[in-house]
Amino acid sequence: MGTKIEGRANFMTVAWVTRTNYQPCQIAIAIHREHATTKGVLANGEFSINLPSQNMVRETDVMGLLSGKRVDKSRFFDIHYGELENAPLITDCPLSLELRLVGKLEQPSNWLLVGELVAAWTRDEYLTDGYVDIEKVQPFTLSMPDNRYWAVGEMVGRAWHEGKPLKDKVKNG
């Protein structure tokens, strides 16, 4: 994720990201209260989510190893801005989202920050039939507590389709 701290772009690796609302689209992130990035989001009210591909594992990992309090992490990436002044976007990421902070919930060690989607950025090479194509993006995820990055696997079914025979069986049975 990205935001500005002390006037410069900053990024950090965030493991816990989820959509919380469909319309308007809202996405939540859970991050430790003491991170420089957390303070930047709370001060600016804006942030970005930059979805890296598998070929960006090293760059993604180093964003979690270095502190934005001590290092200018923006120098690792070619960055650009969209509609929000304080939500830096990573050009090499297949998908980047700009969000405006609309809610926050303080937890014992973290903040749960909810942002409303302002704009999404991708390139045609990552689209199929007008939609972001997960096979082209080649995202990865973090598992915990083993702290390993995993590639996203093959499609195993279609949502709201594969269960239809069971739904009909329950309704008729």
PDB file of C-alpha atoms in Angstrom:
ATOM      1  CA  MET A   1       0.000   0.000   0.000  1.00  0.00           C
ATOM      2  CA  GLY A   2       1.117   3.541  -0.487  1.00  0.00           C
ATOM      3  CA  THR A   3       0.601   6.992   0.968  1.00  0.00           C
ATOM      4  CA  LYS A   4       2.667  10.092   1.564  1.00  0.00           C
ATOM      5  CA  ILE A   5       4.661  10.715   4.727  1.00  0.00           C
ATOM      6  CA  GLU A   6       6.419  14.004   5.264  1.00  0.00           C
ATOM      7  CA  GLY A   7       5.612  14.990   1.679  1.00  0.00           C
ATOM      8  CA  ARG A   8       7.153  11.959  -0.026  1.00  0.00           C
ATOM      9  CA  ALA A   9       5.710   8.731  -1.393  1.00  0.00           C
ATOM     10  CA  ASN A  10       5.971   5.745   0.920  1.00  0.00           C
ATOM     11  CA  PHE A  11       5.024   2.099   0.506  1.00  0.00           C
ATOM     12  CA  MET A  12       4.657  -0.894   2.792  1.00  0.00           C
ATOM     13  CA  THR A  13       3.744  -4.530   2.393  1.00  0.00           C
ATOM     14  CA  VAL A  14       0.254  -5.246   3.721  1.00  0.00           C
ATOM     15  CA  ALA A  15      -1.005  -8.799   4.165  1.00  0.00           C
ATOM     16  CA  TRP A  16      -4.560  -8.186   5.370  1.00  0.00           C
ATOM     17  CA  VAL A  17      -6.669  -6.593   2.648  1.00  0.00           C
ATOM     18  CA  THR A  18     -10.345  -7.293   1.957  1.00  0.00           C
ATOM     19  CA  ARG A  19     -13.342  -5.770   0.234  1.00  0.00           C
ATOM     20  CA  THR A  20     -15.903  -4.702   2.824  1.00  0.00           C
ATOM     21  CA  ASN A  21     -18.653  -3.217   0.654  1.00  0.00           C
ATOM     22  CA  TYR A  22     -19.851  -3.676  -2.902  1.00  0.00           C
ATOM     23  CA  GLN A  23     -21.510  -0.361  -3.793  1.00  0.00           C
ATOM     24  CA  PRO A  24     -19.745   1.904  -3.191  1.00  0.00           C
ATOM     25  CA  CYS A  25     -16.651  -0.279  -3.368  1.00  0.00           C
ATOM     26  CA  GLN A  26     -14.831  -0.163  -0.043  1.00  0.00           C
ATOM     27  CA  ILE A  27     -11.687  -2.021   0.919  1.00  0.00           C
ATOM     28  CA  ALA A  28     -10.201  -2.491   4.387  1.00  0.00           C
ATOM     29  CA  ILE A  29      -6.591  -2.945   5.400  1.00  0.00           C
ATOM     30  CA  ALA A  30      -5.288  -3.961   8.808  1.00  0.00           C
ATOM     31  CA  ILE A  31      -1.936  -2.424   9.735  1.00  0.00           C
ATOM     32  CA  HIS A  32       0.011  -1.872  12.938  1.00  0.00           C
ATOM     33  CA  ARG A  33      -0.581   1.468  14.634  1.00  0.00           C
ATOM     34  CA  GLU A  34       3.105   2.371  14.841  1.00  0.00           C
ATOM     35  CA  HIS A  35       3.978   2.116  11.134  1.00  0.00           C
ATOM     36  CA  ALA A  36       4.909   5.365   9.407  1.00  0.00           C
ATOM     37  CA  THR A  37       2.484   4.424   6.640  1.00  0.00           C
ATOM     38  CA  THR A  38      -0.377   4.155   9.134  1.00  0.00           C
ATOM     39  CA  LYS A  39       0.325   7.655  10.366  1.00  0.00           C
ATOM     40  CA  GLY A  40       0.486   8.895   6.764  1.00  0.00           C
ATOM     41  CA  VAL A  41      -2.918   7.414   5.906  1.00  0.00           C
ATOM     42  CA  LEU A  42      -4.503   8.868   9.046  1.00  0.00           C
ATOM     43  CA  ALA A  43      -2.969  12.299   8.360  1.00  0.00           C
ATOM     44  CA  ASN A  44      -3.749  12.405   4.617  1.00  0.00           C
ATOM     45  CA  GLY A  45      -6.981  10.458   4.453  1.00  0.00           C
ATOM     46  CA  GLU A  46      -5.797   8.784   1.234  1.00  0.00           C
ATOM     47  CA  PHE A  47      -3.903   5.641   0.263  1.00  0.00           C
ATOM     48  CA  SER A  48      -3.272   3.247  -2.578  1.00  0.00           C
ATOM     49  CA  ILE A  49      -3.292  -0.502  -2.888  1.00  0.00           C
ATOM     50  CA  ASN A  50      -0.788  -1.709  -5.463  1.00  0.00           C
ATOM     51  CA  LEU A  51      -1.178  -5.378  -6.409  1.00  0.00           C
ATOM     52  CA  PRO A  52       2.231  -6.775  -7.422  1.00  0.00           C
ATOM     53  CA  SER A  53       2.842  -9.735  -9.687  1.00  0.00           C
ATOM     54  CA  GLN A  54       5.016 -12.730  -8.830  1.00  0.00           C
ATOM     55  CA  ASN A  55       8.027 -11.142 -10.501  1.00  0.00           C
ATOM     56  CA  MET A  56       7.895  -8.394  -7.832  1.00  0.00           C
ATOM     57  CA  VAL A  57       8.303 -10.615  -4.742  1.00  0.00           C
ATOM     58  CA  ARG A  58      11.693  -9.146  -3.783  1.00  0.00           C
ATOM     59  CA  GLU A  59      10.534  -5.538  -4.131  1.00  0.00           C
ATOM     60  CA  THR A  60       7.352  -6.331  -2.211  1.00  0.00           C
ATOM     61  CA  ASP A  61       9.224  -8.072   0.584  1.00  0.00           C
ATOM     62  CA  VAL A  62      11.729  -5.266   1.062  1.00  0.00           C
ATOM     63  CA  MET A  63       8.829  -2.854   1.622  1.00  0.00           C
ATOM     64  CA  GLY A  64       8.113  -4.872   4.784  1.00  0.00           C
ATOM     65  CA  LEU A  65      11.774  -5.037   5.822  1.00  0.00           C
ATOM     66  CA  LEU A  66      12.516  -1.307   5.696  1.00  0.00           C
ATOM     67  CA  SER A  67      10.920   1.443   7.737  1.00  0.00           C
ATOM     68  CA  GLY A  68       9.519   4.499   5.993  1.00  0.00           C
ATOM     69  CA  LYS A  69      10.641   6.436   9.077  1.00  0.00           C
ATOM     70  CA  ARG A  70      14.278   5.877   8.064  1.00  0.00           C
ATOM     71  CA  VAL A  71      14.326   5.081   4.332  1.00  0.00           C
ATOM     72  CA  ASP A  72      12.859   6.717   1.229  1.00  0.00           C
ATOM     73  CA  LYS A  73      11.136   3.637  -0.158  1.00  0.00           C
ATOM     74  CA  SER A  74       9.790   5.479  -3.197  1.00  0.00           C
ATOM     75  CA  ARG A  75      13.181   5.120  -4.913  1.00  0.00           C
ATOM     76  CA  PHE A  76      12.499   1.400  -5.478  1.00  0.00           C
ATOM     77  CA  PHE A  77       9.700   2.124  -7.964  1.00  0.00           C
ATOM     78  CA  ASP A  78       8.605   4.211 -10.899  1.00  0.00           C
ATOM     79  CA  ILE A  79       5.561   5.940  -9.418  1.00  0.00           C
ATOM     80  CA  HIS A  80       2.723   8.068 -10.719  1.00  0.00           C
ATOM     81  CA  TYR A  81      -0.395   9.709  -9.358  1.00  0.00           C
ATOM     82  CA  GLY A  82      -3.981   9.518 -10.466  1.00  0.00           C
ATOM     83  CA  GLU A  83      -6.824  11.502  -8.942  1.00  0.00           C
ATOM     84  CA  LEU A  84      -5.602  11.585  -5.326  1.00  0.00           C
ATOM     85  CA  GLU A  85      -2.636  13.717  -4.319  1.00  0.00           C
ATOM     86  CA  ASN A  86      -1.543  11.468  -1.429  1.00  0.00           C
ATOM     87  CA  ALA A  87      -2.023   7.998  -2.949  1.00  0.00           C
ATOM     88  CA  PRO A  88       1.131   7.120  -4.921  1.00  0.00           C
ATOM     89  CA  LEU A  89       0.749   4.366  -7.494  1.00  0.00           C
ATOM     90  CA  ILE A  90       3.436   1.870  -8.532  1.00  0.00           C
ATOM     91  CA  THR A  91       3.679   1.847 -12.333  1.00  0.00           C
ATOM     92  CA  ASP A  92       4.934  -1.766 -12.558  1.00  0.00           C
ATOM     93  CA  CYS A  93       2.071  -3.203 -10.510  1.00  0.00           C
ATOM     94  CA  PRO A  94      -0.566  -4.827 -12.725  1.00  0.00           C
ATOM     95  CA  LEU A  95      -3.375  -3.252 -10.690  1.00  0.00           C
ATOM     96  CA  SER A  96      -3.336  -0.125  -8.534  1.00  0.00           C
ATOM     97  CA  LEU A  97      -6.262   1.299  -6.595  1.00  0.00           C
ATOM     98  CA  GLU A  98      -6.731   4.801  -5.193  1.00  0.00           C
ATOM     99  CA  LEU A  99      -8.774   5.002  -1.995  1.00  0.00           C
ATOM    100  CA  ARG A 100     -10.095   7.760   0.209  1.00  0.00           C
ATOM    101  CA  LEU A 101     -10.240   6.904   3.932  1.00  0.00           C
ATOM    102  CA  VAL A 102     -13.886   6.638   5.057  1.00  0.00           C
ATOM    103  CA  GLY A 103     -13.625   4.634   8.277  1.00  0.00           C
ATOM    104  CA  LYS A 104     -11.260   3.367  10.928  1.00  0.00           C
ATOM    105  CA  LEU A 105     -11.498   0.964  13.812  1.00  0.00           C
ATOM    106  CA  GLU A 106      -8.794   0.873  16.463  1.00  0.00           C
ATOM    107  CA  GLN A 107      -7.776  -2.628  17.512  1.00  0.00           C
ATOM    108  CA  PRO A 108      -5.396  -3.610  20.354  1.00  0.00           C
ATOM    109  CA  SER A 109      -2.301  -3.333  18.108  1.00  0.00           C
ATOM    110  CA  ASN A 110      -3.638  -2.420  14.664  1.00  0.00           C
ATOM    111  CA  TRP A 111      -5.920  -0.030  12.853  1.00  0.00           C
ATOM    112  CA  LEU A 112      -8.537  -1.425  10.511  1.00  0.00           C
ATOM    113  CA  LEU A 113      -8.701   1.301   7.863  1.00  0.00           C
ATOM    114  CA  VAL A 114     -11.531   1.369   5.318  1.00  0.00           C
ATOM    115  CA  GLY A 115     -11.092   3.204   2.050  1.00  0.00           C
ATOM    116  CA  GLU A 116     -13.601   3.964  -0.676  1.00  0.00           C
ATOM    117  CA  LEU A 117     -12.393   3.287  -4.195  1.00  0.00           C
ATOM    118  CA  VAL A 118     -11.806   6.465  -6.183  1.00  0.00           C
ATOM    119  CA  ALA A 119     -10.045   5.006  -9.242  1.00  0.00           C
ATOM    120  CA  ALA A 120      -8.412   1.814 -10.510  1.00  0.00           C
ATOM    121  CA  TRP A 121      -5.395   1.640 -12.817  1.00  0.00           C
ATOM    122  CA  THR A 122      -4.200  -1.207 -15.031  1.00  0.00           C
ATOM    123  CA  ARG A 123      -2.934  -1.791 -18.552  1.00  0.00           C
ATOM    124  CA  ASP A 124      -4.624  -3.600 -21.434  1.00  0.00           C
ATOM    125  CA  GLU A 125      -2.095  -6.445 -21.176  1.00  0.00           C
ATOM    126  CA  TYR A 126      -3.728  -7.487 -17.867  1.00  0.00           C
ATOM    127  CA  LEU A 127      -7.296  -7.518 -19.186  1.00  0.00           C
ATOM    128  CA  THR A 128      -9.458 -10.189 -20.779  1.00  0.00           C
ATOM    129  CA  ASP A 129     -12.870  -9.137 -22.054  1.00  0.00           C
ATOM    130  CA  GLY A 130     -12.590  -5.863 -20.136  1.00  0.00           C
ATOM    131  CA  TYR A 131     -11.848  -7.491 -16.756  1.00  0.00           C
ATOM    132  CA  VAL A 132      -8.602  -7.862 -14.851  1.00  0.00           C
ATOM    133  CA  ASP A 133      -7.371 -11.397 -15.610  1.00  0.00           C
ATOM    134  CA  ILE A 134      -5.795 -13.139 -12.612  1.00  0.00           C
ATOM    135  CA  GLU A 135      -3.708 -15.419 -14.859  1.00  0.00           C
ATOM    136  CA  LYS A 136      -2.172 -12.389 -16.550  1.00  0.00           C
ATOM    137  CA  VAL A 137      -1.626 -10.496 -13.298  1.00  0.00           C
ATOM    138  CA  GLN A 138       0.006 -13.485 -11.555  1.00  0.00           C
ATOM    139  CA  PRO A 139      -0.576 -12.206  -8.008  1.00  0.00           C
ATOM    140  CA  PHE A 140       0.745 -13.848  -4.877  1.00  0.00           C
ATOM    141  CA  THR A 141      -0.347 -13.978  -1.279  1.00  0.00           C
ATOM    142  CA  LEU A 142       1.191 -14.279   2.181  1.00  0.00           C
ATOM    143  CA  SER A 143       0.319 -17.126   4.518  1.00  0.00           C
ATOM    144  CA  MET A 144       0.724 -16.796   8.246  1.00  0.00           C
ATOM    145  CA  PRO A 145       2.088 -17.820  10.695  1.00  0.00           C
ATOM    146  CA  ASP A 146       4.634 -19.519   8.405  1.00  0.00           C
ATOM    147  CA  ASN A 147       5.336 -16.179   6.638  1.00  0.00           C
ATOM    148  CA  ARG A 148       5.604 -17.524   3.089  1.00  0.00           C
ATOM    149  CA  TYR A 149       4.550 -16.067  -0.219  1.00  0.00           C
ATOM    150  CA  TRP A 150       2.412 -18.298  -2.434  1.00  0.00           C
ATOM    151  CA  ALA A 151       1.414 -18.008  -6.070  1.00  0.00           C
ATOM    152  CA  VAL A 152      -2.294 -17.988  -6.793  1.00  0.00           C
ATOM    153  CA  GLY A 153      -3.253 -21.287  -8.436  1.00  0.00           C
ATOM    154  CA  GLU A 154      -5.500 -22.312 -11.252  1.00  0.00           C
ATOM    155  CA  MET A 155      -9.230 -21.621 -11.508  1.00  0.00           C
ATOM    156  CA  VAL A 156     -11.225 -24.372  -9.801  1.00  0.00           C
ATOM    157  CA  GLY A 157     -14.759 -23.154 -10.477  1.00  0.00           C
ATOM    158  CA  ARG A 158     -17.120 -20.271 -11.145  1.00  0.00           C
ATOM    159  CA  ALA A 159     -18.740 -18.358  -8.293  1.00  0.00           C
ATOM    160  CA  TRP A 160     -22.520 -18.619  -8.017  1.00  0.00           C
ATOM    161  CA  HIS A 161     -22.480 -21.445 -10.553  1.00  0.00           C
ATOM    162  CA  GLU A 162     -20.765 -24.575  -9.206  1.00  0.00           C
ATOM    163  CA  GLY A 163     -23.185 -24.933  -6.300  1.00  0.00           C
ATOM    164  CA  LYS A 164     -26.371 -24.693  -8.379  1.00  0.00           C
ATOM    165  CA  PRO A 165     -26.935 -28.478  -8.534  1.00  0.00           C
ATOM    166  CA  LEU A 166     -26.726 -28.655  -4.727  1.00  0.00           C
ATOM    167  CA  LYS A 167     -29.020 -25.656  -4.355  1.00  0.00           C
ATOM    168  CA  ASP A 168     -31.619 -27.318  -6.555  1.00  0.00           C
ATOM    169  CA  LYS A 169     -31.220 -30.588  -4.630  1.00  0.00           C
ATOM    170  CA  VAL A 170     -31.855 -28.823  -1.312  1.00  0.00           C
ATOM    171  CA  LYS A 171     -34.861 -26.919  -2.716  1.00  0.00           C
ATOM    172  CA  ASN A 172     -36.396 -30.053  -4.220  1.00  0.00           C
ATOM    173  CA  GLY A 173     -35.452 -32.523  -1.595  1.00  0.00           C
TER     174      GLY A 173
END
